Amino acid sequence: MSKNTEGAQPVAPEQGSDAAEELAYRLCQQELTTQFSLFALKSTDLNQVLQEAVRVSARGLQSELSKVVEFLPDEKRFIVRAGVGWKPSVVNEAHMGADAENPAGFAFQTGRPVISNHLAGESRFRTPQLLVEHGVKRAINVIIQGESEPYGVLEVDSTNQGRFTEADIAFLQGVANVPGVAIERQRVLDSQEALTREINHRVKNSLQLVAGLLNMQARGSQDAGLQQALSDAETRVHTIARVHDRLWRSNEVSSIDLSEFVSELCATLQETVPQHIITCEVEPVVVTTDRAIAIGLMVNELVTNAAKYAYSNGSGDILIRLSTPTERLVRLEVSERGEGLPPNLDPSRSKSLGMRLVSSLARQLGGRTEWQDAQPGTRVVLELSSE
């Protein structure tokens, strides 16, 4: 039992016990349900919530076995999604019919809780082979209901003689309502993430269209300076589009693995400047999407600038290093071994759009930028928070 749902151990009252024992038993069940509800509010892992649901159910009803079965509409049957007390091959592997010929299916089809205190003598449905193999004598089932449609069934089974009661139905339904809410919350989140991925996909396509138009304008211009400016703009647009492409293909829509993105960007930049050798050394670090776009633009500008101006002979090495000196600090270095910066140059006041863009983006990120003499060449160092 997770420490989040630990509580007093309910002791099932004997038949004919007094009201005080019955009250104590129900109060323990209520405490378990309350603690489980708080646990589910804090958890974003649906599988974890379902697993806690079966543990709480078994504990609250003093039973050895409990399971959650999910209805698979395409297959018209159940699959066991969570369970306690079952053989290892059951959870996420065992399937059951969803028709009214078994306890869970009967509850699912009728939409009502089901109690069977004598499975061997049951006339409403048959005993599934899974229950037979585990020696189950009685079962209690309730529906797990989402906002729009039922998810499946929560079932508690016992190998001991005894009785489940209507009061046990109330407890079990209270437990089942919690994952019902969690399932609906997950459906909403999945829908939002799918929509966000679709938006990123469309943004990527739109940016690629813009980049294509810039490329067409550059090729149609007779002005060398304008051609270069349009080409630089096209590269910047492609850099932003790359981030949205990763987001579209990723399960995470609010953050991105910067190391993978920078590595891909380096490979693309290498294709644009084949006369140079670009080396990329990166450490894994996850940052928000906005930060990834800004850092990608800075890498693009610094590498492009180094390729254009660092080497008078037109070729040389460019090193990109991404590291995490501390848990929340990202350090980006772009260096070359060329002729170095002119003396007394202030990058923030430079007429170069690329250098001004780097300084501006660094300020927006709350980062600190240093332009260092690498002897030979220049090293640009950016330090910023990963959050």
mmCIF file with all atom_site columns, N, CA, C and O in Angstrom, residues 22-48:
data_model
loop_
_atom_site.group_PDB
_atom_site.id
_atom_site.type_symbol
_atom_site.label_atom_id
_atom_site.label_alt_id
_atom_site.label_comp_id
_atom_site.label_asym_id
_atom_site.label_entity_id
_atom_site.label_seq_id
_atom_site.pdbx_PDB_ins_code
_atom_site.Cartn_x
_atom_site.Cartn_y
_atom_site.Cartn_z
_atom_site.occupancy
_atom_site.B_iso_or_equiv
_atom_site.pdbx_formal_charge
_atom_site.auth_seq_id
_atom_site.auth_comp_id
_atom_site.auth_asym_id
_atom_site.auth_atom_id
_atom_site.pdbx_PDB_model_num
ATOM 1   N N  . GLU A 1 22 ? -19.834 -2.120 13.297  1.00 0.00 ? 22 GLU A N  1
ATOM 2   C CA . GLU A 1 22 ? -20.174 -1.762 11.926  1.00 0.00 ? 22 GLU A CA 1
ATOM 3   C C  . GLU A 1 22 ? -19.747 -0.334 11.617  1.00 0.00 ? 22 GLU A C  1
ATOM 4   O O  . GLU A 1 22 ? -19.177 -0.041 10.557  1.00 0.00 ? 22 GLU A O  1
ATOM 5   N N  . LEU A 1 23 ? -19.985 0.592  12.550  1.00 0.00 ? 23 LEU A N  1
ATOM 6   C CA . LEU A 1 23 ? -19.612 1.992  12.358  1.00 0.00 ? 23 LEU A CA 1
ATOM 7   C C  . LEU A 1 23 ? -18.106 2.146  12.235  1.00 0.00 ? 23 LEU A C  1
ATOM 8   O O  . LEU A 1 23 ? -17.612 2.884  11.373  1.00 0.00 ? 23 LEU A O  1
ATOM 9   N N  . ALA A 1 24 ? -17.358 1.458  13.075  1.00 0.00 ? 24 ALA A N  1
ATOM 10  C CA . ALA A 1 24 ? -15.894 1.543  13.012  1.00 0.00 ? 24 ALA A CA 1
ATOM 11  C C  . ALA A 1 24 ? -15.374 1.055  11.662  1.00 0.00 ? 24 ALA A C  1
ATOM 12  O O  . ALA A 1 24 ? -14.444 1.632  11.077  1.00 0.00 ? 24 ALA A O  1
ATOM 13  N N  . TYR A 1 25 ? -15.989 -0.019 11.165  1.00 0.00 ? 25 TYR A N  1
ATOM 14  C CA . TYR A 1 25 ? -15.594 -0.574 9.867   1.00 0.00 ? 25 TYR A CA 1
ATOM 15  C C  . TYR A 1 25 ? -15.844 0.426  8.741   1.00 0.00 ? 25 TYR A C  1
ATOM 16  O O  . TYR A 1 25 ? -14.977 0.660  7.889   1.00 0.00 ? 25 TYR A O  1
ATOM 17  N N  . ARG A 1 26 ? -17.017 1.050  8.744   1.00 0.00 ? 26 ARG A N  1
ATOM 18  C CA . ARG A 1 26 ? -17.358 2.008  7.692   1.00 0.00 ? 26 ARG A CA 1
ATOM 19  C C  . ARG A 1 26 ? -16.519 3.281  7.793   1.00 0.00 ? 26 ARG A C  1
ATOM 20  O O  . ARG A 1 26 ? -16.166 3.884  6.769   1.00 0.00 ? 26 ARG A O  1
ATOM 21  N N  . LEU A 1 27 ? -16.178 3.689  8.998   1.00 0.00 ? 27 LEU A N  1
ATOM 22  C CA . LEU A 1 27 ? -15.329 4.876  9.165   1.00 0.00 ? 27 LEU A CA 1
ATOM 23  C C  . LEU A 1 27 ? -13.929 4.624  8.613   1.00 0.00 ? 27 LEU A C  1
ATOM 24  O O  . LEU A 1 27 ? -13.322 5.515  8.018   1.00 0.00 ? 27 LEU A O  1
ATOM 25  N N  . CYS A 1 28 ? -13.428 3.416  8.796   1.00 0.00 ? 28 CYS A N  1
ATOM 26  C CA . CYS A 1 28 ? -12.118 3.076  8.218   1.00 0.00 ? 28 CYS A CA 1
ATOM 27  C C  . CYS A 1 28 ? -12.178 3.102  6.691   1.00 0.00 ? 28 CYS A C  1
ATOM 28  O O  . CYS A 1 28 ? -11.247 3.581  6.024   1.00 0.00 ? 28 CYS A O  1
ATOM 29  N N  . GLN A 1 29 ? -13.269 2.597  6.130   1.00 0.00 ? 29 GLN A N  1
ATOM 30  C CA . GLN A 1 29 ? -13.442 2.650  4.677   1.00 0.00 ? 29 GLN A CA 1
ATOM 31  C C  . GLN A 1 29 ? -13.490 4.091  4.191   1.00 0.00 ? 29 GLN A C  1
ATOM 32  O O  . GLN A 1 29 ? -12.890 4.446  3.165   1.00 0.00 ? 29 GLN A O  1
ATOM 33  N N  . GLN A 1 30 ? -14.215 4.938  4.943   1.00 0.00 ? 30 GLN A N  1
ATOM 34  C CA . GLN A 1 30 ? -14.316 6.345  4.566   1.00 0.00 ? 30 GLN A CA 1
ATOM 35  C C  . GLN A 1 30 ? -12.949 7.024  4.604   1.00 0.00 ? 30 GLN A C  1
ATOM 36  O O  . GLN A 1 30 ? -12.615 7.828  3.731   1.00 0.00 ? 30 GLN A O  1
ATOM 37  N N  . GLU A 1 31 ? -12.148 6.682  5.593   1.00 0.00 ? 31 GLU A N  1
ATOM 38  C CA . GLU A 1 31 ? -10.801 7.264  5.690   1.00 0.00 ? 31 GLU A CA 1
ATOM 39  C C  . GLU A 1 31 ? -9.946  6.845  4.497   1.00 0.00 ? 31 GLU A C  1
ATOM 40  O O  . GLU A 1 31 ? -9.221  7.667  3.914   1.00 0.00 ? 31 GLU A O  1
ATOM 41  N N  . LEU A 1 32 ? -10.043 5.577  4.122   1.00 0.00 ? 32 LEU A N  1
ATOM 42  C CA . LEU A 1 32 ? -9.290  5.096  2.957   1.00 0.00 ? 32 LEU A CA 1
ATOM 43  C C  . LEU A 1 32 ? -9.707  5.834  1.687   1.00 0.00 ? 32 LEU A C  1
ATOM 44  O O  . LEU A 1 32 ? -8.868  6.224  0.868   1.00 0.00 ? 32 LEU A O  1
ATOM 45  N N  . THR A 1 33 ? -11.005 6.019  1.510   1.00 0.00 ? 33 THR A N  1
ATOM 46  C CA . THR A 1 33 ? -11.507 6.713  0.323   1.00 0.00 ? 33 THR A CA 1
ATOM 47  C C  . THR A 1 33 ? -11.027 8.155  0.288   1.00 0.00 ? 33 THR A C  1
ATOM 48  O O  . THR A 1 33 ? -10.615 8.660  -0.768  1.00 0.00 ? 33 THR A O  1
ATOM 49  N N  . THR A 1 34 ? -11.042 8.820  1.428   1.00 0.00 ? 34 THR A N  1
ATOM 50  C CA . THR A 1 34 ? -10.594 10.214 1.501   1.00 0.00 ? 34 THR A CA 1
ATOM 51  C C  . THR A 1 34 ? -9.119  10.329 1.158   1.00 0.00 ? 34 THR A C  1
ATOM 52  O O  . THR A 1 34 ? -8.711  11.187 0.361   1.00 0.00 ? 34 THR A O  1
ATOM 53  N N  . GLN A 1 35 ? -8.301  9.452  1.734   1.00 0.00 ? 35 GLN A N  1
ATOM 54  C CA . GLN A 1 35 ? -6.861  9.495  1.471   1.00 0.00 ? 35 GLN A CA 1
ATOM 55  C C  . GLN A 1 35 ? -6.556  9.159  0.009   1.00 0.00 ? 35 GLN A C  1
ATOM 56  O O  . GLN A 1 35 ? -5.665  9.750  -0.610  1.00 0.00 ? 35 GLN A O  1
ATOM 57  N N  . PHE A 1 36 ? -7.320  8.227  -0.539  1.00 0.00 ? 36 PHE A N  1
ATOM 58  C CA . PHE A 1 36 ? -7.129  7.872  -1.943  1.00 0.00 ? 36 PHE A CA 1
ATOM 59  C C  . PHE A 1 36 ? -7.498  9.048  -2.854  1.00 0.00 ? 36 PHE A C  1
ATOM 60  O O  . PHE A 1 36 ? -6.815  9.311  -3.856  1.00 0.00 ? 36 PHE A O  1
ATOM 61  N N  . SER A 1 37 ? -8.547  9.761  -2.528  1.00 0.00 ? 37 SER A N  1
ATOM 62  C CA . SER A 1 37 ? -8.961  10.930 -3.325  1.00 0.00 ? 37 SER A CA 1
ATOM 63  C C  . SER A 1 37 ? -7.870  11.986 -3.335  1.00 0.00 ? 37 SER A C  1
ATOM 64  O O  . SER A 1 37 ? -7.557  12.577 -4.382  1.00 0.00 ? 37 SER A O  1
ATOM 65  N N  . LEU A 1 38 ? -7.260  12.229 -2.176  1.00 0.00 ? 38 LEU A N  1
ATOM 66  C CA . LEU A 1 38 ? -6.166  13.205 -2.097  1.00 0.00 ? 38 LEU A CA 1
ATOM 67  C C  . LEU A 1 38 ? -4.968  12.740 -2.914  1.00 0.00 ? 38 LEU A C  1
ATOM 68  O O  . LEU A 1 38 ? -4.317  13.533 -3.601  1.00 0.00 ? 38 LEU A O  1
ATOM 69  N N  . PHE A 1 39 ? -4.685  11.446 -2.847  1.00 0.00 ? 39 PHE A N  1
ATOM 70  C CA . PHE A 1 39 ? -3.584  10.885 -3.635  1.00 0.00 ? 39 PHE A CA 1
ATOM 71  C C  . PHE A 1 39 ? -3.820  11.095 -5.131  1.00 0.00 ? 39 PHE A C  1
ATOM 72  O O  . PHE A 1 39 ? -2.924  11.502 -5.871  1.00 0.00 ? 39 PHE A O  1
ATOM 73  N N  . ALA A 1 40 ? -5.051  10.804 -5.584  1.00 0.00 ? 40 ALA A N  1
ATOM 74  C CA . ALA A 1 40 ? -5.375  10.911 -7.007  1.00 0.00 ? 40 ALA A CA 1
ATOM 75  C C  . ALA A 1 40 ? -5.308  12.350 -7.492  1.00 0.00 ? 40 ALA A C  1
ATOM 76  O O  . ALA A 1 40 ? -4.955  12.609 -8.647  1.00 0.00 ? 40 ALA A O  1
ATOM 77  N N  . LEU A 1 41 ? -5.633  13.300 -6.633  1.00 0.00 ? 41 LEU A N  1
ATOM 78  C CA . LEU A 1 41 ? -5.552  14.710 -7.010  1.00 0.00 ? 41 LEU A CA 1
ATOM 79  C C  . LEU A 1 41 ? -4.114  15.125 -7.311  1.00 0.00 ? 41 LEU A C  1
ATOM 80  O O  . LEU A 1 41 ? -3.870  15.975 -8.170  1.00 0.00 ? 41 LEU A O  1
ATOM 81  N N  . LYS A 1 42 ? -3.165  14.525 -6.616  1.00 0.00 ? 42 LYS A N  1
ATOM 82  C CA . LYS A 1 42 ? -1.758  14.897 -6.773  1.00 0.00 ? 42 LYS A CA 1
ATOM 83  C C  . LYS A 1 42 ? -1.072  14.139 -7.913  1.00 0.00 ? 42 LYS A C  1
ATOM 84  O O  . LYS A 1 42 ? -0.013  14.557 -8.386  1.00 0.00 ? 42 LYS A O  1
ATOM 85  N N  . SER A 1 43 ? -1.647  13.017 -8.315  1.00 0.00 ? 43 SER A N  1
ATOM 86  C CA . SER A 1 43 ? -0.997  12.173 -9.313  1.00 0.00 ? 43 SER A CA 1
ATOM 87  C C  . SER A 1 43 ? -1.484  12.507 -10.717 1.00 0.00 ? 43 SER A C  1
ATOM 88  O O  . SER A 1 43 ? -2.668  12.735 -10.949 1.00 0.00 ? 43 SER A O  1
ATOM 89  N N  . THR A 1 44 ? -0.553  12.514 -11.659 1.00 0.00 ? 44 THR A N  1
ATOM 90  C CA . THR A 1 44 ? -0.894  12.696 -13.074 1.00 0.00 ? 44 THR A CA 1
ATOM 91  C C  . THR A 1 44 ? -0.713  11.403 -13.859 1.00 0.00 ? 44 THR A C  1
ATOM 92  O O  . THR A 1 44 ? -0.823  11.390 -15.074 1.00 0.00 ? 44 THR A O  1
ATOM 93  N N  . ASP A 1 45 ? -0.411  10.321 -13.134 1.00 0.00 ? 45 ASP A N  1
ATOM 94  C CA . ASP A 1 45 ? -0.189  9.014  -13.762 1.00 0.00 ? 45 ASP A CA 1
ATOM 95  C C  . ASP A 1 45 ? -1.435  8.163  -13.580 1.00 0.00 ? 45 ASP A C  1
ATOM 96  O O  . ASP A 1 45 ? -1.738  7.693  -12.478 1.00 0.00 ? 45 ASP A O  1
ATOM 97  N N  . LEU A 1 46 ? -2.198  7.966  -14.654 1.00 0.00 ? 46 LEU A N  1
ATOM 98  C CA . LEU A 1 46 ? -3.446  7.223  -14.566 1.00 0.00 ? 46 LEU A CA 1
ATOM 99  C C  . LEU A 1 46 ? -3.213  5.786  -14.118 1.00 0.00 ? 46 LEU A C  1
ATOM 100 O O  . LEU A 1 46 ? -3.990  5.244  -13.318 1.00 0.00 ? 46 LEU A O  1
ATOM 101 N N  . ASN A 1 47 ? -2.169  5.138  -14.594 1.00 0.00 ? 47 ASN A N  1
ATOM 102 C CA . ASN A 1 47 ? -1.893  3.760  -14.196 1.00 0.00 ? 47 ASN A CA 1
ATOM 103 C C  . ASN A 1 47 ? -1.649  3.667  -12.695 1.00 0.00 ? 47 ASN A C  1
ATOM 104 O O  . ASN A 1 47 ? -2.066  2.706  -12.040 1.00 0.00 ? 47 ASN A O  1
ATOM 105 N N  . GLN A 1 48 ? -0.971  4.672  -12.166 1.00 0.00 ? 48 GLN A N  1
ATOM 106 C CA . GLN A 1 48 ? -0.716  4.705  -10.727 1.00 0.00 ? 48 GLN A CA 1
ATOM 107 C C  . GLN A 1 48 ? -2.017  4.859  -9.945  1.00 0.00 ? 48 GLN A C  1
ATOM 108 O O  . GLN A 1 48 ? -2.224  4.205  -8.918  1.00 0.00 ? 48 GLN A O  1
#
